Amino acid sequence: MKVLALANYLGEDRVLGDLKKLVEREKVDFIVFAGGIVKGLERVREFEDAEKEGRAASFEKVSHEEESDLKQYELFFKGLGELNTPVFYIPGKFDAPIDRYLREAFNYEIVYPHIRNIHKSFSFYRNHYELVGFGGEISEKTREEKFILRYPRWEVEYHLKIIRDLRPMELIMVFYTPPYGGKLDVKDGKHTGSEVVEDFIKTYDPTFAFVGSGTEQGEEIIGTTHVINPGSLREGQYALLNLRRREIMFKTL
């Protein structure tokens, strides 16, 4: 069972041609995308500046980004949809506002029913693997879905409790945020991940967990779970896995 893991496309459509060749060459069974579709640079900057200055962020200042976002979503979803391979995906921290993301996901899943949003949700592959996802930043800070996607522990717990009711299958979890304190969340010498994610991995013990944010490709073991950051698709990075053999290769397009 061969799986292609991706993250952080960030509007870089030049990679889509090489991605199609890769999927065809490797005969990939399904694809996991761990968030990071659009750039959203001005929107994020306005939000972060407002937080530092103690003021309300102005959406009017960044409303012009919508046209660019929609184009990036279009190229991303069409690019993945035309691979004719099952895709399970979540949003990243910058894929806001949430209604824009969900609207585009809904529209393109009608055209390409083999691509599936699993943010706050789940899906199955061949009645053997269950994939459960939660996108955006997971932290103890204030919840936000307009300028960035940021969620508190209680909301993650509420949505992921569905795992207890699912049929016993091999579990794969997909987060944008990496677990705290390991090799996958170091940025500028500091750990930037979430203890919440680490707790969920330890609680539900998935075979694999994919994460999107972080500075580089890599892997680590938490309990019996293989945690993987495939790197930045924007830079051509990806991870190729053989699920049954638990073999992982980190490569570049």
CSV table of C-alpha atoms in Angstrom, one decimal:
chain,number,residue,atom,x,y,z
A,1,MET,CA,0.0,0.0,0.0
A,2,LYS,CA,1.8,3.1,-1.2
A,3,VAL,CA,0.9,6.5,0.1
A,4,LEU,CA,2.1,10.0,-0.9
A,5,ALA,CA,2.2,12.5,2.0
A,6,LEU,CA,2.2,16.3,1.2
A,7,ALA,CA,1.8,19.6,2.9
A,8,ASN,CA,2.3,23.3,2.4
A,9,TYR,CA,1.4,23.9,-1.3
A,10,LEU,CA,1.0,27.6,-0.5
A,11,GLY,CA,-0.2,28.6,-3.9
A,12,GLU,CA,2.8,27.2,-5.8
A,13,ASP,CA,1.1,25.8,-8.9
A,14,ARG,CA,4.4,25.1,-10.7
A,15,VAL,CA,4.8,21.9,-8.7
A,16,LEU,CA,1.5,20.3,-10.0
A,17,GLY,CA,3.0,19.0,-13.3
A,18,ASP,CA,5.8,17.1,-11.6
A,19,LEU,CA,3.4,15.9,-8.9
A,20,LYS,CA,1.2,14.3,-11.6
A,21,LYS,CA,4.2,12.5,-13.1
A,22,LEU,CA,5.2,11.3,-9.6
A,23,VAL,CA,1.8,9.8,-8.8
A,24,GLU,CA,1.7,8.0,-12.2
A,25,ARG,CA,5.3,6.7,-11.9
A,26,GLU,CA,5.0,5.5,-8.3
A,27,LYS,CA,1.4,4.1,-8.7
A,28,VAL,CA,0.3,5.8,-5.5
A,29,ASP,CA,-2.8,4.2,-3.8
A,30,PHE,CA,-3.9,7.4,-2.0
A,31,ILE,CA,-2.6,10.9,-1.0
A,32,VAL,CA,-2.6,12.6,2.4
A,33,PHE,CA,-2.3,16.4,2.4
A,34,ALA,CA,-1.6,17.9,5.9
A,35,GLY,CA,-2.7,21.5,5.2
A,36,GLY,CA,-1.3,24.8,3.8
A,37,ILE,CA,-3.2,25.6,0.5
A,38,VAL,CA,-3.1,29.4,0.2
A,39,LYS,CA,-0.5,32.0,1.0
A,40,GLY,CA,-2.7,34.6,2.9
A,41,LEU,CA,0.3,36.6,3.8
A,42,GLU,CA,-1.3,40.0,4.2
A,43,ARG,CA,-4.3,38.5,6.1
A,44,VAL,CA,-2.0,36.8,8.6
A,45,ARG,CA,0.2,39.8,9.0
A,46,GLU,CA,-2.8,42.0,9.8
A,47,PHE,CA,-4.0,39.6,12.4
A,48,GLU,CA,-0.7,39.1,14.1
A,49,ASP,CA,0.0,42.9,14.1
A,50,ALA,CA,-3.4,43.5,15.7
A,51,GLU,CA,-2.7,40.9,18.4
A,52,LYS,CA,0.6,42.6,19.2
A,53,GLU,CA,-1.0,46.1,19.2
A,54,GLY,CA,-4.0,45.0,21.3
A,55,ARG,CA,-6.6,46.1,18.6
A,56,ALA,CA,-9.2,44.4,16.5
A,57,ALA,CA,-7.9,43.2,13.2
A,58,SER,CA,-9.4,44.9,10.1
A,59,PHE,CA,-10.7,42.4,7.5
A,60,GLU,CA,-11.5,45.3,5.2
A,61,LYS,CA,-7.7,45.9,4.8
A,62,VAL,CA,-7.2,42.4,3.4
A,63,SER,CA,-10.5,41.7,1.6
A,64,HIS,CA,-8.7,42.1,-1.7
A,65,GLU,CA,-6.9,38.8,-1.1
A,66,GLU,CA,-10.1,36.9,-1.8
A,67,GLU,CA,-9.5,36.9,-5.6
A,68,SER,CA,-6.0,35.5,-5.2
A,69,ASP,CA,-7.2,32.9,-2.6
A,70,LEU,CA,-9.9,31.6,-5.0
A,71,LYS,CA,-7.4,31.2,-7.8
A,72,GLN,CA,-5.0,29.3,-5.5
A,73,TYR,CA,-7.9,27.0,-4.4
A,74,GLU,CA,-8.9,26.4,-7.9
A,75,LEU,CA,-5.5,25.4,-9.1
A,76,PHE,CA,-4.9,23.3,-6.0
A,77,PHE,CA,-8.2,21.3,-6.1
A,78,LYS,CA,-8.1,20.9,-9.9
A,79,GLY,CA,-4.5,19.7,-9.7
A,80,LEU,CA,-5.3,17.1,-7.1
A,81,GLY,CA,-8.6,16.1,-8.6
A,82,GLU,CA,-7.0,15.4,-12.0
A,83,LEU,CA,-4.6,13.0,-10.4
A,84,ASN,CA,-7.5,10.5,-10.3
A,85,THR,CA,-6.2,9.2,-7.0
A,86,PRO,CA,-8.0,9.4,-3.6
A,87,VAL,CA,-6.9,12.4,-1.6
A,88,PHE,CA,-7.6,13.1,2.1
A,89,TYR,CA,-6.8,16.7,3.1
A,90,ILE,CA,-7.1,19.3,5.8
A,91,PRO,CA,-6.6,23.1,5.9
A,92,GLY,CA,-3.5,24.8,7.3
A,93,LYS,CA,-3.3,27.8,9.7
A,94,PHE,CA,-3.5,30.3,6.8
A,95,ASP,CA,-6.4,28.7,4.9
A,96,ALA,CA,-8.9,31.2,6.3
A,97,PRO,CA,-11.7,32.4,6.4
A,98,ILE,CA,-13.1,28.9,7.2
A,99,ASP,CA,-16.3,29.6,5.1
A,100,ARG,CA,-14.1,30.3,2.0
A,101,TYR,CA,-12.2,27.1,2.5
A,102,LEU,CA,-15.3,25.0,3.1
A,103,ARG,CA,-17.2,26.5,0.2
A,104,GLU,CA,-14.3,25.8,-2.2
A,105,ALA,CA,-13.9,22.3,-0.8
A,106,PHE,CA,-17.6,21.6,-1.2
A,107,ASN,CA,-17.6,22.9,-4.8
A,108,TYR,CA,-14.6,20.9,-6.0
A,109,GLU,CA,-15.6,17.7,-4.2
A,110,ILE,CA,-18.7,17.6,-6.4
A,111,VAL,CA,-16.5,17.7,-9.5
A,112,TYR,CA,-13.9,15.4,-8.0
A,113,PRO,CA,-15.6,13.0,-5.6
A,114,HIS,CA,-12.4,11.1,-4.9
A,115,ILE,CA,-10.9,14.1,-2.9
A,116,ARG,CA,-12.2,14.4,0.6
A,117,ASN,CA,-11.9,17.1,3.3
A,118,ILE,CA,-11.3,15.4,6.7
A,119,HIS,CA,-11.0,18.6,8.8
A,120,LYS,CA,-13.0,17.9,12.0
A,121,SER,CA,-14.2,14.7,10.2
A,122,PHE,CA,-13.1,11.3,9.0
A,123,SER,CA,-13.1,9.0,6.0
A,124,PHE,CA,-12.1,5.4,5.1
A,125,TYR,CA,-9.9,3.8,2.5
A,126,ARG,CA,-10.9,0.3,1.4
A,127,ASN,CA,-12.5,-0.5,4.7
A,128,HIS,CA,-9.1,-1.0,6.2
A,129,TYR,CA,-7.8,2.5,7.0
A,130,GLU,CA,-9.7,5.2,8.8
A,131,LEU,CA,-8.4,8.7,8.4
A,132,VAL,CA,-9.2,11.4,11.0
A,133,GLY,CA,-8.1,15.0,10.6
A,134,PHE,CA,-8.0,18.3,12.3
A,135,GLY,CA,-6.5,21.3,10.5
A,136,GLY,CA,-5.3,24.7,11.5
A,137,GLU,CA,-3.2,25.7,14.4
A,138,ILE,CA,-4.1,23.9,17.7
A,139,SER,CA,-3.2,26.0,20.8
A,140,GLU,CA,-4.5,27.4,24.0
A,141,LYS,CA,-4.9,30.8,22.5
A,142,THR,CA,-8.2,32.5,21.5
A,143,ARG,CA,-10.2,30.6,18.9
A,144,GLU,CA,-10.1,32.2,15.4
A,145,GLU,CA,-11.5,31.2,12.0
A,146,LYS,CA,-11.6,34.5,10.0
A,147,PHE,CA,-8.0,35.6,9.7
A,148,ILE,CA,-6.3,32.4,10.5
A,149,LEU,CA,-7.5,28.9,11.6
A,150,ARG,CA,-6.8,28.4,15.3
A,151,TYR,CA,-8.6,26.0,17.7
A,152,PRO,CA,-8.5,25.3,21.4
A,153,ARG,CA,-8.1,21.9,23.0
A,154,TRP,CA,-11.8,21.5,23.9
A,155,GLU,CA,-12.9,21.8,20.2
A,156,VAL,CA,-10.3,19.2,19.1
A,157,GLU,CA,-11.5,16.8,21.9
A,158,TYR,CA,-15.1,17.3,20.9
A,159,HIS,CA,-14.6,16.5,17.2
A,160,LEU,CA,-12.1,13.7,17.6
A,161,LYS,CA,-14.1,11.7,20.2
A,162,ILE,CA,-15.8,10.2,17.1
A,163,ILE,CA,-12.8,7.9,16.9
A,164,ARG,CA,-14.2,5.9,19.8
A,165,ASP,CA,-17.4,5.1,17.8
A,166,LEU,CA,-15.6,4.1,14.6
A,167,ARG,CA,-15.2,0.5,13.5
A,168,PRO,CA,-11.8,-0.9,14.6
A,169,MET,CA,-9.5,-0.3,11.7
A,170,GLU,CA,-6.0,0.9,11.2
A,171,LEU,CA,-6.0,4.5,12.3
A,172,ILE,CA,-4.2,7.4,10.5
A,173,MET,CA,-4.4,10.9,12.0
A,174,VAL,CA,-3.7,14.1,10.1
A,175,PHE,CA,-2.9,17.4,11.8
A,176,TYR,CA,-1.5,20.7,10.5
A,177,THR,CA,0.1,21.3,13.9
A,178,PRO,CA,3.0,19.0,15.0
A,179,PRO,CA,3.3,17.5,18.5
A,180,TYR,CA,5.3,19.6,21.0
A,181,GLY,CA,8.9,18.9,22.1
A,182,GLY,CA,10.1,16.5,19.4
A,183,LYS,CA,12.1,16.9,16.2
A,184,LEU,CA,9.3,18.1,14.1
A,185,ASP,CA,8.3,21.4,15.7
A,186,VAL,CA,11.6,23.3,16.0
A,187,LYS,CA,11.6,26.8,14.5
A,188,ASP,CA,14.4,29.2,15.1
A,189,GLY,CA,15.7,27.0,17.9
A,190,LYS,CA,12.3,26.9,19.7
A,191,HIS,CA,9.6,24.3,20.0
A,192,THR,CA,6.4,25.5,18.3
A,193,GLY,CA,4.2,22.5,18.4
A,194,SER,CA,1.1,21.6,20.5
A,195,GLU,CA,1.0,19.4,23.6
A,196,VAL,CA,-2.7,18.8,22.6
A,197,VAL,CA,-1.6,17.0,19.4
A,198,GLU,CA,0.9,14.9,21.4
A,199,ASP,CA,-1.8,14.0,23.9
A,200,PHE,CA,-4.1,12.9,21.1
A,201,ILE,CA,-1.5,10.7,19.5
A,202,LYS,CA,-0.7,9.0,22.8
A,203,THR,CA,-4.4,8.6,23.6
A,204,TYR,CA,-5.6,7.1,20.2
A,205,ASP,CA,-2.3,5.4,19.2
A,206,PRO,CA,-2.7,5.7,15.4
A,207,THR,CA,-0.3,3.7,13.2
A,208,PHE,CA,0.7,6.9,11.4
A,209,ALA,CA,0.2,10.6,12.1
A,210,PHE,CA,0.9,13.2,9.5
A,211,VAL,CA,1.7,16.9,10.3
A,212,GLY,CA,2.0,19.9,8.1
A,213,SER,CA,3.7,22.8,9.8
A,214,GLY,CA,7.4,22.8,10.8
A,215,THR,CA,10.6,23.8,9.3
A,216,GLU,CA,11.7,20.6,7.4
A,217,GLN,CA,11.0,17.0,6.5
A,218,GLY,CA,11.3,14.5,9.2
A,219,GLU,CA,9.9,11.7,11.4
A,220,GLU,CA,9.7,10.7,15.0
A,221,ILE,CA,8.1,8.0,17.1
A,222,ILE,CA,5.6,8.7,19.8
A,223,GLY,CA,4.6,5.5,21.6
A,224,THR,CA,4.0,3.2,18.7
A,225,THR,CA,3.0,5.9,16.3
A,226,HIS,CA,5.1,7.0,13.4
A,227,VAL,CA,4.8,10.8,13.1
A,228,ILE,CA,5.8,12.2,9.7
A,229,ASN,CA,6.3,15.8,8.4
A,230,PRO,CA,6.5,15.4,4.5
A,231,GLY,CA,8.1,18.9,4.2
A,232,SER,CA,6.9,21.8,2.0
A,233,LEU,CA,5.3,20.9,-1.4
A,234,ARG,CA,6.1,24.5,-2.3
A,235,GLU,CA,9.7,23.5,-2.3
A,236,GLY,CA,9.0,20.2,-4.1
A,237,GLN,CA,9.3,18.1,-0.9
A,238,TYR,CA,7.2,15.0,-0.2
A,239,ALA,CA,7.2,11.7,1.6
A,240,LEU,CA,6.5,8.3,0.1
A,241,LEU,CA,5.3,5.5,2.4
A,242,ASN,CA,4.8,1.8,2.2
A,243,LEU,CA,2.2,1.4,4.9
A,244,ARG,CA,2.4,-2.3,5.3
A,245,ARG,CA,6.2,-2.4,5.6
A,246,ARG,CA,6.3,1.0,7.5
A,247,GLU,CA,9.0,2.2,5.1
A,248,ILE,CA,9.4,5.9,4.5
A,249,MET,CA,11.3,7.9,1.9
A,250,PHE,CA,11.7,11.6,2.0
A,251,LYS,CA,12.3,13.1,-1.5
A,252,THR,CA,12.1,16.2,-3.6
A,253,LEU,CA,10.3,16.5,-7.0
